mmCIF file of C-alpha atoms and ligand atoms in Angstrom:
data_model
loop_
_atom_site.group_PDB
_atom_site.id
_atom_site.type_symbol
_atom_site.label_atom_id
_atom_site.label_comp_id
_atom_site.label_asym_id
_atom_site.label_seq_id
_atom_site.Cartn_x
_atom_site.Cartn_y
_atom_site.Cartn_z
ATOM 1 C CA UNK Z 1 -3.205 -38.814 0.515
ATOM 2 C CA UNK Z 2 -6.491 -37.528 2.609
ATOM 3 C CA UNK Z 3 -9.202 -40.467 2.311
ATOM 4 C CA UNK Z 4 -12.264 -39.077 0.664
ATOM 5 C CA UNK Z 5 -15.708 -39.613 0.830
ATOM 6 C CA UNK Z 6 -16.986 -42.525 -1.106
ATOM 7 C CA UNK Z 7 -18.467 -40.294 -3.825
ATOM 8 C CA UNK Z 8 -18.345 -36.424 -3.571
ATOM 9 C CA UNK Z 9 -21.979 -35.083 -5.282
ATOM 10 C CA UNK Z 10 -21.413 -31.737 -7.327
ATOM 11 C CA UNK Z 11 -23.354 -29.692 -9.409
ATOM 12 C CA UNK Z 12 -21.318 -28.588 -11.924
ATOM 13 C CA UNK Z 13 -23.703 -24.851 -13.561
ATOM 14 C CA UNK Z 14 -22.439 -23.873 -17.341
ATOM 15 C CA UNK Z 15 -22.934 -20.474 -17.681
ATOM 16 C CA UNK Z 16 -20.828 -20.169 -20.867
ATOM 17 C CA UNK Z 17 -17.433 -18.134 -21.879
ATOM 18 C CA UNK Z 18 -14.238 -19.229 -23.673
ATOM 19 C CA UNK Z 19 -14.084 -22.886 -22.100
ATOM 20 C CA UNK Z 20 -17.322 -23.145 -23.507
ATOM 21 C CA UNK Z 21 -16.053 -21.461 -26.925
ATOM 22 C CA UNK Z 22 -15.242 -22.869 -29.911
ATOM 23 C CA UNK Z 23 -13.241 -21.603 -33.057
ATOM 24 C CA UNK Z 24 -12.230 -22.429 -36.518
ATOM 25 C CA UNK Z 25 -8.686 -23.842 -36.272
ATOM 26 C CA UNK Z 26 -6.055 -24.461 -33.262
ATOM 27 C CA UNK Z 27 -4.411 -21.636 -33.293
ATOM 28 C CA UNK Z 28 -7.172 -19.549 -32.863
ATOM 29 C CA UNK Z 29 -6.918 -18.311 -29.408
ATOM 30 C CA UNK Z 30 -9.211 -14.939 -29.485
ATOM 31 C CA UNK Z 31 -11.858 -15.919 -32.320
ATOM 32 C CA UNK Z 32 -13.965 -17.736 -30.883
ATOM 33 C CA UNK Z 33 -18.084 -18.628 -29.976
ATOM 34 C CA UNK Z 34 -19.681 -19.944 -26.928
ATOM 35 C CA UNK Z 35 -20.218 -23.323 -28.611
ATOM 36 C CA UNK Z 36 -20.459 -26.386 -25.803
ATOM 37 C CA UNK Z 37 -23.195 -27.291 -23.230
ATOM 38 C CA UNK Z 38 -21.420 -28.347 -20.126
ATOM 39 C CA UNK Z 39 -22.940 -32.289 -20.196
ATOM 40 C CA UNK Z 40 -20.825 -32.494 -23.662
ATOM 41 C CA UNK Z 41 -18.059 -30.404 -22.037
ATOM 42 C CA UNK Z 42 -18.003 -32.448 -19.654
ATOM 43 C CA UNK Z 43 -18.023 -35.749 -21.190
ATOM 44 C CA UNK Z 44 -15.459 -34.798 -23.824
ATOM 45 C CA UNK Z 45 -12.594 -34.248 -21.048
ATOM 46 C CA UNK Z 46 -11.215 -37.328 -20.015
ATOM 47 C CA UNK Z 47 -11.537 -38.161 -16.504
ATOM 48 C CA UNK Z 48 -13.672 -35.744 -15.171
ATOM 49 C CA UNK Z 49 -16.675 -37.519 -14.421
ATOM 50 C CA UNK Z 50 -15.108 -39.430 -12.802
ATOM 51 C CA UNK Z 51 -13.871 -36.931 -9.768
ATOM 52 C CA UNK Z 52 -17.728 -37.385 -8.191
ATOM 53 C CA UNK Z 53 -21.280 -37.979 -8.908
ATOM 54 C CA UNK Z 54 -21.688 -34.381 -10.774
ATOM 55 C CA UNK Z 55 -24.946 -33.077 -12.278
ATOM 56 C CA UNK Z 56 -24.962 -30.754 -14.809
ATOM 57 C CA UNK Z 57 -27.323 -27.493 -15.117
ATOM 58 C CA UNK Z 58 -27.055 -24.750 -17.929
ATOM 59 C CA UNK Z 59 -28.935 -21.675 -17.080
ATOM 60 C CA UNK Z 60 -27.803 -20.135 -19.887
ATOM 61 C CA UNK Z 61 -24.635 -20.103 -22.155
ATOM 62 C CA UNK Z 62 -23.210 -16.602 -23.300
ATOM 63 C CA UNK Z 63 -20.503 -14.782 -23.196
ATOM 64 C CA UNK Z 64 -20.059 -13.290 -20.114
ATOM 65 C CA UNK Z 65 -19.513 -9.535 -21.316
ATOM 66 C CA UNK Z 66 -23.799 -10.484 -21.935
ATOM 67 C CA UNK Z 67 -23.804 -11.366 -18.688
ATOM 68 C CA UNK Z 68 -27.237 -9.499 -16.867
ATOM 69 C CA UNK Z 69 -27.856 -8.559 -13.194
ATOM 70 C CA UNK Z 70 -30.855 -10.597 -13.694
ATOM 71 C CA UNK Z 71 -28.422 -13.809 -14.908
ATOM 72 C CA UNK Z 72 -25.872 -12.597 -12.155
ATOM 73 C CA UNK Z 73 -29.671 -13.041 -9.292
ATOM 74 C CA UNK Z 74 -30.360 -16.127 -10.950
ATOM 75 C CA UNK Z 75 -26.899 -17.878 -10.968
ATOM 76 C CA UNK Z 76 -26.453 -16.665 -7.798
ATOM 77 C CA UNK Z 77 -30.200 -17.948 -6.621
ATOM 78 C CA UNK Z 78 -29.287 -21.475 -8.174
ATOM 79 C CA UNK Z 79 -25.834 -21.494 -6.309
ATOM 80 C CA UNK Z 80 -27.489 -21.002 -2.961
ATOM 81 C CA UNK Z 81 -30.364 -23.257 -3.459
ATOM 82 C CA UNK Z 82 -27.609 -26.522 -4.301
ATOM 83 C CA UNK Z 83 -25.214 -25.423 -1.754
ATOM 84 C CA UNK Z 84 -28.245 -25.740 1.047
ATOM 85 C CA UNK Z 85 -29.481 -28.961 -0.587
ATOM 86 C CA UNK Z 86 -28.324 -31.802 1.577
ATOM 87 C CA UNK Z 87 -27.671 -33.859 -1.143
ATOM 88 C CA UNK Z 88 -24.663 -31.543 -2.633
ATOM 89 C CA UNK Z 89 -21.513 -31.591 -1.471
ATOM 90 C CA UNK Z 90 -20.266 -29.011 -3.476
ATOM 91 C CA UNK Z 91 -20.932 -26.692 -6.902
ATOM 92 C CA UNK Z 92 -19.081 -25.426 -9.681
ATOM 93 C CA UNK Z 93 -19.550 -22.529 -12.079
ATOM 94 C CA UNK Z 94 -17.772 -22.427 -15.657
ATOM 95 C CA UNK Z 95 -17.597 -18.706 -16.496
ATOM 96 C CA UNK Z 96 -16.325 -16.272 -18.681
ATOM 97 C CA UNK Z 97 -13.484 -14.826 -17.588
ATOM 98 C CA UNK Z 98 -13.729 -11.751 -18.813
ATOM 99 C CA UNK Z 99 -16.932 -10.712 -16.059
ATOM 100 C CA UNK Z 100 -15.895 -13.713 -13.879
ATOM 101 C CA UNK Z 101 -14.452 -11.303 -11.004
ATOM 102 C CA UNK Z 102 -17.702 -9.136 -10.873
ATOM 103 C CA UNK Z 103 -19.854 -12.408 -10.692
ATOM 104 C CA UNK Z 104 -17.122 -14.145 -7.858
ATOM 105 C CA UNK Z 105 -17.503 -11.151 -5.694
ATOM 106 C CA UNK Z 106 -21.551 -10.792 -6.232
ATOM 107 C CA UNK Z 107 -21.502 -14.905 -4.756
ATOM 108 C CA UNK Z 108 -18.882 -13.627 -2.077
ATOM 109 C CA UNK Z 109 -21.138 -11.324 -0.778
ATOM 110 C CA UNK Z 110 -24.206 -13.074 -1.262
ATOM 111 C CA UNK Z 111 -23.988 -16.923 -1.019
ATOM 112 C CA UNK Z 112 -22.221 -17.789 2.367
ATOM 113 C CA UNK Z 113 -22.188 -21.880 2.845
ATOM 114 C CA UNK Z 114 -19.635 -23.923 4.424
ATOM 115 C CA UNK Z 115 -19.856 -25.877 1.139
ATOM 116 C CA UNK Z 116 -17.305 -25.400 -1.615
ATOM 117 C CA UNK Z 117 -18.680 -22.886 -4.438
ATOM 118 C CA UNK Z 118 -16.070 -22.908 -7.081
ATOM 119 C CA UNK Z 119 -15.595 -20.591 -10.460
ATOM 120 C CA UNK Z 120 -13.698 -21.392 -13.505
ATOM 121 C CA UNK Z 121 -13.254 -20.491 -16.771
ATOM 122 C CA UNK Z 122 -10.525 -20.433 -19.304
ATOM 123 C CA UNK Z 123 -8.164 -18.293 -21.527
ATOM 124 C CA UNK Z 124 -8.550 -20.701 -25.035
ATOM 125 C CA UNK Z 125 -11.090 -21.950 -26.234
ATOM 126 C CA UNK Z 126 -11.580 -25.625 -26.247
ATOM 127 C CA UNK Z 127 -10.768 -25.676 -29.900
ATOM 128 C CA UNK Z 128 -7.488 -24.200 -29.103
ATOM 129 C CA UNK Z 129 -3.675 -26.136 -29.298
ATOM 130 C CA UNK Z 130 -2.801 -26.450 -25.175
ATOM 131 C CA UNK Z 131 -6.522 -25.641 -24.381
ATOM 132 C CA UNK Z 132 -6.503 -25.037 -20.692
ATOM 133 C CA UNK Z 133 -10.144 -25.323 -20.093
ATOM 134 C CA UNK Z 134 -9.782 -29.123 -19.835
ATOM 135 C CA UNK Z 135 -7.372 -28.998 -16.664
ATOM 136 C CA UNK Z 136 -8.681 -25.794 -15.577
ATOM 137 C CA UNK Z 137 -12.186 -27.824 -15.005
ATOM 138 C CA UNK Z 138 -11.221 -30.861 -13.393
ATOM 139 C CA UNK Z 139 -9.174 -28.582 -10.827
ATOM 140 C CA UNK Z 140 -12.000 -27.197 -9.979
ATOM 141 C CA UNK Z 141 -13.924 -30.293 -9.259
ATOM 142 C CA UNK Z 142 -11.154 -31.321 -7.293
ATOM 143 C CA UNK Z 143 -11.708 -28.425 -5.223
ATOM 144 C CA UNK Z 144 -15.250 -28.779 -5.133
ATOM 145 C CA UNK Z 145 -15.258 -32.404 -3.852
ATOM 146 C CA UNK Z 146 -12.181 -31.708 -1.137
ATOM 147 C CA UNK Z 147 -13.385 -31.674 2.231
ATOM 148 C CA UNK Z 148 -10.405 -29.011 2.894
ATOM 149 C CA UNK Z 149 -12.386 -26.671 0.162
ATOM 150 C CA UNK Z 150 -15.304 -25.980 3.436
ATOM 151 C CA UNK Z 151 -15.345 -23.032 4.710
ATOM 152 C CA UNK Z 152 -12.945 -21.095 2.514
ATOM 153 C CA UNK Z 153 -15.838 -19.072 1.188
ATOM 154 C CA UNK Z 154 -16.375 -18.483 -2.883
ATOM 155 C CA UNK Z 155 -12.989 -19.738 -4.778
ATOM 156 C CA UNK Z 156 -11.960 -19.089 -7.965
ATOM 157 C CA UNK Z 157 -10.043 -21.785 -9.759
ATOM 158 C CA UNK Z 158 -7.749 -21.147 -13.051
ATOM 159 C CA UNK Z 159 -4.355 -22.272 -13.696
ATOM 160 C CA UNK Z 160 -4.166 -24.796 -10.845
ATOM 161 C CA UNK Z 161 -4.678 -21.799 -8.276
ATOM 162 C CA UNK Z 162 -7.237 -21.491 -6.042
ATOM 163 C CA UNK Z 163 -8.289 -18.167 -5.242
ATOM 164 C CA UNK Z 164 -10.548 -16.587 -3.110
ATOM 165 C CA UNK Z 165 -13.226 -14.763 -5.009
ATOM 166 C CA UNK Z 166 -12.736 -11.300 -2.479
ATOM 167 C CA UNK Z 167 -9.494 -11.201 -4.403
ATOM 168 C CA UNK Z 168 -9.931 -12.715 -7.561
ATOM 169 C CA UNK Z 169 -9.245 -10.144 -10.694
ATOM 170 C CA UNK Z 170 -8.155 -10.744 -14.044
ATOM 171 C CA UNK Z 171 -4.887 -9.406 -14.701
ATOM 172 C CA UNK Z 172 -4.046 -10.279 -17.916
ATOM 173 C CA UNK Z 173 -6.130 -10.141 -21.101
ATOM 174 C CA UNK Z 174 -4.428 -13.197 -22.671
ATOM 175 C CA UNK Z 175 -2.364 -15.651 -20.537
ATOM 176 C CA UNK Z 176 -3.590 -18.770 -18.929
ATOM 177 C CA UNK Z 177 -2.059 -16.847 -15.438
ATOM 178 C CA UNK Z 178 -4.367 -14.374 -15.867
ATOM 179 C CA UNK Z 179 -5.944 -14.661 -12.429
ATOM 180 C CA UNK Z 180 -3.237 -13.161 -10.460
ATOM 181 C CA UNK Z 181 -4.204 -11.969 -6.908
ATOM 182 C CA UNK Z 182 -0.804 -10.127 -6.648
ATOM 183 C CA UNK Z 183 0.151 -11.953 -3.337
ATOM 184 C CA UNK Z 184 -3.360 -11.883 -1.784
ATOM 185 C CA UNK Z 185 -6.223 -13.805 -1.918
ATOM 186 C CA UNK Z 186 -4.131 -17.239 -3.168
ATOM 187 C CA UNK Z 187 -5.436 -20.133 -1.204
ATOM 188 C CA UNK Z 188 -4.015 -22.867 -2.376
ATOM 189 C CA UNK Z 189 -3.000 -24.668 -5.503
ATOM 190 C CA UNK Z 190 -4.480 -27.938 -7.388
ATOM 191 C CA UNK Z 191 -0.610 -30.207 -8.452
ATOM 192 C CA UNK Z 192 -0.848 -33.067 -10.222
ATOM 193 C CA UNK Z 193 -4.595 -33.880 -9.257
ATOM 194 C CA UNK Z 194 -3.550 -32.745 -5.296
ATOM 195 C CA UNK Z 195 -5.999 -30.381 -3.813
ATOM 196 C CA UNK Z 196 -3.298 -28.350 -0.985
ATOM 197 C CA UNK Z 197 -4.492 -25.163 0.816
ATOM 198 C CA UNK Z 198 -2.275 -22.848 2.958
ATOM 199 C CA UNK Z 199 -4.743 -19.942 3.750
ATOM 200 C CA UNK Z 200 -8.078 -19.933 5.017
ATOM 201 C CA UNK Z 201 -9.901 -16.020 4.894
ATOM 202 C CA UNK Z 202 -11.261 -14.895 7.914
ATOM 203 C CA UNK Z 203 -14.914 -14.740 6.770
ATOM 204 C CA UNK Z 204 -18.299 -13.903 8.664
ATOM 205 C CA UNK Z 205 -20.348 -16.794 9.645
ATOM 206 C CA UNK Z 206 -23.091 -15.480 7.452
ATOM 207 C CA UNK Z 207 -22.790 -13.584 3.959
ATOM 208 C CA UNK Z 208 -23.222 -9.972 4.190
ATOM 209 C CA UNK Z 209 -26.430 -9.813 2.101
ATOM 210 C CA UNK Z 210 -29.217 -12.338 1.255
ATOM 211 C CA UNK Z 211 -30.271 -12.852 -1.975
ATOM 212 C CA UNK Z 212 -33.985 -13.418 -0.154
ATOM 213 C CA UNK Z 213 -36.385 -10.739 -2.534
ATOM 214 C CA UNK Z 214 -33.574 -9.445 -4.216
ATOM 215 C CA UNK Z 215 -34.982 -9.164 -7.941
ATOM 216 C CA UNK Z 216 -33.175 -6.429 -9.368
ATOM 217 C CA UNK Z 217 -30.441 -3.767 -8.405
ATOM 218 C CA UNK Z 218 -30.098 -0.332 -8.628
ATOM 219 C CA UNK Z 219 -27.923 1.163 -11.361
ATOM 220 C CA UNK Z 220 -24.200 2.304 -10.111
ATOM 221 C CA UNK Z 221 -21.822 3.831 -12.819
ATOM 222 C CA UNK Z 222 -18.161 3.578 -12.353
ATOM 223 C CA UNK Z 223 -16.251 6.854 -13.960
ATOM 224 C CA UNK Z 224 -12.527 6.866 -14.801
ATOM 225 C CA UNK Z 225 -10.857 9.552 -13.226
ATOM 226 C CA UNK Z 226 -7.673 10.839 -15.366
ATOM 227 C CA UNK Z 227 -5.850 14.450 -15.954
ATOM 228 C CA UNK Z 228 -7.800 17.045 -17.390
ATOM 229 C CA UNK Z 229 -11.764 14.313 -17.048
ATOM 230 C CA UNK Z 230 -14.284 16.423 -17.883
ATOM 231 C CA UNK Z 231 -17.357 16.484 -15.624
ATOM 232 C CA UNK Z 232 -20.315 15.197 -17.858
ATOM 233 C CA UNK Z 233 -19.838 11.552 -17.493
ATOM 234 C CA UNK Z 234 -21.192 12.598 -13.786
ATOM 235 C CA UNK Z 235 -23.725 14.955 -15.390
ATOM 236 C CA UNK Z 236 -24.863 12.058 -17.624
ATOM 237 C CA UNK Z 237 -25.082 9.641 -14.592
ATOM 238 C CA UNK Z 238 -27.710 12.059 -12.567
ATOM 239 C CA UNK Z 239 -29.214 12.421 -15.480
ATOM 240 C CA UNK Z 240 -30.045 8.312 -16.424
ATOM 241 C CA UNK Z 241 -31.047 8.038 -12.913
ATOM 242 C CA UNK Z 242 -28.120 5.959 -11.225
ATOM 243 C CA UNK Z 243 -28.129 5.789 -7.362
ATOM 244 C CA UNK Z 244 -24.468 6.227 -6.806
ATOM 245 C CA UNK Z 245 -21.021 6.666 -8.904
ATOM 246 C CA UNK Z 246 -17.862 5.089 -8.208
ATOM 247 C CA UNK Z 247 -14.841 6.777 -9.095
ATOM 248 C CA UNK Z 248 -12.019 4.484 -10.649
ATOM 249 C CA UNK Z 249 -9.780 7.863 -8.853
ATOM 250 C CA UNK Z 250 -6.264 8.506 -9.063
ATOM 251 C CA UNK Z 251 -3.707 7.396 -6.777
ATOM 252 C CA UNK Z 252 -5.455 6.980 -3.313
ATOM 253 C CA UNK Z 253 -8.390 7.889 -4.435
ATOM 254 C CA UNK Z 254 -7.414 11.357 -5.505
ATOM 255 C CA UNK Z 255 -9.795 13.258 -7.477
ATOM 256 C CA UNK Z 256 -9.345 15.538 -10.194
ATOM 257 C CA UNK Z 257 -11.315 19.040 -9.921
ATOM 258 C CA UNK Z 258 -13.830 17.727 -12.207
ATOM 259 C CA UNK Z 259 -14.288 14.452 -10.372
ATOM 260 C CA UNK Z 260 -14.298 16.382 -6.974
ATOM 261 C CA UNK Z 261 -17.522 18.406 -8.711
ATOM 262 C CA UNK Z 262 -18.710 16.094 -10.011
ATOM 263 C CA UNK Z 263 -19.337 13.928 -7.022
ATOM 264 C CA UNK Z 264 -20.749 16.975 -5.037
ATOM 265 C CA UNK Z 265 -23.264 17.917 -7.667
ATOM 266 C CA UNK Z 266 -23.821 13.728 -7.319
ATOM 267 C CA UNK Z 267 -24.332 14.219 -3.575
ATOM 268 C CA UNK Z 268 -26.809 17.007 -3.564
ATOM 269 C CA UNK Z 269 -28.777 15.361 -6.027
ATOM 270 C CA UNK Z 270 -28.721 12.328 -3.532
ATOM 271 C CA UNK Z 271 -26.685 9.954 -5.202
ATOM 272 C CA UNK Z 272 -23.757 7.977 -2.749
ATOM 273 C CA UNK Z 273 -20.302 8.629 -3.841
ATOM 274 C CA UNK Z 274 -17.581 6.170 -3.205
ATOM 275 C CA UNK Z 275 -14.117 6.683 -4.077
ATOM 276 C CA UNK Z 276 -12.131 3.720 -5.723
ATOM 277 C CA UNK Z 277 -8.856 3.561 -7.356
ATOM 278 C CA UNK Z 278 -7.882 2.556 -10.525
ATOM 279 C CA UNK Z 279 -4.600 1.450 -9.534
ATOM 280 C CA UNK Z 280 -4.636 -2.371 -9.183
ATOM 281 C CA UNK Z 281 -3.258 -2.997 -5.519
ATOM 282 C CA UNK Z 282 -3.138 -1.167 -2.174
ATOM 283 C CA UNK Z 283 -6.062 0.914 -0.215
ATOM 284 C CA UNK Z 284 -8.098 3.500 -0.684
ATOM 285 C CA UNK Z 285 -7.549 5.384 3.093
ATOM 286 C CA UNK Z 286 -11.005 7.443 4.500
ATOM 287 C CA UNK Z 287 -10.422 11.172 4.413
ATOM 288 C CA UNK Z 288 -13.135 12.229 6.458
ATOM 289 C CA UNK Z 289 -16.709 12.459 6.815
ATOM 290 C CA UNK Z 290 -17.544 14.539 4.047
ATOM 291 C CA UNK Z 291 -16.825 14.020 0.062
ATOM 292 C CA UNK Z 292 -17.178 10.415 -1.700
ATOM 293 C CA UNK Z 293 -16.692 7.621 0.834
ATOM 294 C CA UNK Z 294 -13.359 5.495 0.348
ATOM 295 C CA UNK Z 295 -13.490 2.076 -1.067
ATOM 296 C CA UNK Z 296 -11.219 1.009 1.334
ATOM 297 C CA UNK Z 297 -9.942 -2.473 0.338
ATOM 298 C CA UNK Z 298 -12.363 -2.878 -3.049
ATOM 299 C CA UNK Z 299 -11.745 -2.086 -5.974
ATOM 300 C CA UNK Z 300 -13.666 -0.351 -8.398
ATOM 301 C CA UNK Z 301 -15.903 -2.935 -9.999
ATOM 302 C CA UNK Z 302 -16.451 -4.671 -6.494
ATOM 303 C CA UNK Z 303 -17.201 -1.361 -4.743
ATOM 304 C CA UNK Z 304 -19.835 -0.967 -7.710
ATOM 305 C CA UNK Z 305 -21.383 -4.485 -6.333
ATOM 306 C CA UNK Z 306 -21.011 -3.320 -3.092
ATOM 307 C CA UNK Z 307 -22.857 -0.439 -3.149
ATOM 308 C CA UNK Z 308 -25.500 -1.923 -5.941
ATOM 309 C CA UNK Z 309 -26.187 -4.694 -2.734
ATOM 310 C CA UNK Z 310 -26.315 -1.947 -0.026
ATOM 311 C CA UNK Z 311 -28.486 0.829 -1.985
ATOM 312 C CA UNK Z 312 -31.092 -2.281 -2.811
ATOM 313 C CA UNK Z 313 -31.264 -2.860 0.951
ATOM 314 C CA UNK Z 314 -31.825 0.627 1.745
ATOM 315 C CA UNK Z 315 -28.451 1.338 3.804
ATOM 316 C CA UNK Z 316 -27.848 4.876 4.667
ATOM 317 C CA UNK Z 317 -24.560 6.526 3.627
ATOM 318 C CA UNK Z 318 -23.044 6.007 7.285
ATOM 319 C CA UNK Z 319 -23.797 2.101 7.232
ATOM 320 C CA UNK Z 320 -22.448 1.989 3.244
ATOM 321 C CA UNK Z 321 -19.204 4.193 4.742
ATOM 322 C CA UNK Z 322 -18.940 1.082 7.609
ATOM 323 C CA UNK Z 323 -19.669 -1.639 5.119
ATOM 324 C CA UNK Z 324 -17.071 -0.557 2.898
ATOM 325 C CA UNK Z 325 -14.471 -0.676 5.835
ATOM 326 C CA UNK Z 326 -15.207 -4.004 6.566
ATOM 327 C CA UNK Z 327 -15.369 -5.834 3.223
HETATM 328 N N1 LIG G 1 -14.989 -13.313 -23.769
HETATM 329 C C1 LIG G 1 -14.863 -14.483 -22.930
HETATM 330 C C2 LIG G 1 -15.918 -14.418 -21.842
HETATM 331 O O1 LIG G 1 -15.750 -13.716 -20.891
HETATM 332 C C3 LIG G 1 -13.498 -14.557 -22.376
HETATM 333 C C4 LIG G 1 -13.188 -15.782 -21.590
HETATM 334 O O2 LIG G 1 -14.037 -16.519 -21.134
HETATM 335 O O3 LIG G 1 -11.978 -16.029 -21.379
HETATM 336 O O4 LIG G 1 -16.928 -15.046 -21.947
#
């Protein structure tokens, strides 16, 4: 076994979700409310205190389908200011899973520190017969206070994986495997209390945006492209006054004629078009300079984040085409 460090120091952020969630019986897996604060989460899972010195903060404790861009800032603000504190070692999140992706990928882009930032959540609520929450939570501490967790960038742990939050998505709407990352993006794995890594991402030495007087974010709409879409959902996003549209396309990113229009009515009115796809793995290629710019390797909701971070820093629609390339 790796020595460790006398005492790891975490902070350990509730934010809310099912592992915070409580229902009426045990074998009430989907009925549930955000019951817990994470100090009595905490305390009421044997063990897990004792993993490292770990102080507790609850910015708030929702849901995470309520989850806000301002919440997203301010989670992310918190993250940042305890992973440059030189008394942290390390911090963990416990999130909803159902938004947990969006908010991995906002602290993947945003929060870039050498120190372990790790996300969990869980599929039952605590209430539940074979709750994973409990498990799913001191994994993630165990990843938080391993030395080998530095410089993997955000990770996302559920299920005893660890997976990098570029590639985290939820895959399944009820399983306790419902982080897959389909053969990319899985780090390591937490066994039997072991923290064992056999990728580490290729990251930039600094994350791509700073969170530095970042206080809000301009709307992006994501439209599902399908046979036959009608043309008003784009309409309707000119309209509200959204800076850009992703398009969950077809296929490679294939429009339909509606989409196609759609997204050049959207580009003469000034609005950036990127083109995602709503199928789960594989790119999105360029296909020239003109028309919606490809999504390359994101997928829709992370393009959305993407191009939310790049609009509110004023990039031009060449620098968003050569950001989405490289993310
Ligand atoms: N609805 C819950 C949430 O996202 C689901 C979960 O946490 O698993 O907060």
């Amino acid at each position: 076994m790796r020595p460790r460090p006398a005492r790891p120091r975490l902070v350990l952020i509730g934010t809310g979700g099912t592992i915070a969630a409580t229902a009426g019986d045990a074998r009430t897996l989907t009925g549930y409310r955000v019951t817990q604060g994470i100090e009595a989460m905490l305390a009421a899972i044997p063990g897990a205190a004792e993993v490292a010195d770990i102080r507790c903060e609850q910015p708030f404790n929702v849901d995470s389908r309520e989850l806000t861009t301002a919440r997203v800032l301010r989670l992310a603000r918190a993250v940042e200011r305890h992973a440059r504190a030189a008394d942290v070692d390390g911090v963990v999140v416990t999130h909803g899973t159902d938004s947990l992706e969006e908010t991995a990928f906002f602290l993947h882009l945003t929060v870039r520190s050498p120190k372990p930032v790790v996300l969990v959540g869980a599929m039952r609520p605590a209430s539940a017969l074979s709750a994973d929450g409990p498990l799913n939570l001191v994994n993630a501490l165990l990843a938080a206070a391993d030395p080998a967790s530095r410089g993997r960038g955000v990770l996302v742990a559920m299920n005893d994986r660890i997976v990098a939050a570029r590639h985290a998505a939820k895959r399944h709407t009820t399983r306790v495997d419902a982080f897959g990352a389909d053969g990319a993006g899985v780090l390591g794995a937490v066994t039997d209390g072991q923290v064992r890594y056999v990728l580490r991402p290729d990251l930039p030495d600094t994350a791509e945006f700073s969170l530095a007087g970042l206080r809000a974010l301009p709307p992006v709409d994501i439209v599902l492209d399908y046979q036959d879409a009608p043309a008003h959902p784009y309409a309707a996003a000119i309209r509200a006054g959204s800076r850009g549209i992703v398009v969950a396309a077809m296929g490679n990113g294939s429009l339909s004629p509606a989409a196609a229009q759609g997204c050049a009515l959207a580009a003469r009115r000034g609005l950036v078009c990127v083109r995602a796809s709503r199928v789960p793995d594989g790119l999105v290629t360029d296909s020239g300079a003109s028309g919606p710019l490809a999504a390359h390797a994101l997928n829709p909701l992370q393009a959305r984040i993407a191009l939310r971070l790049a609009l509110a820093r004023g990039m031009d629609r060449a620098g968003i085409g050569d950001l989405l390339r490289r993310l």
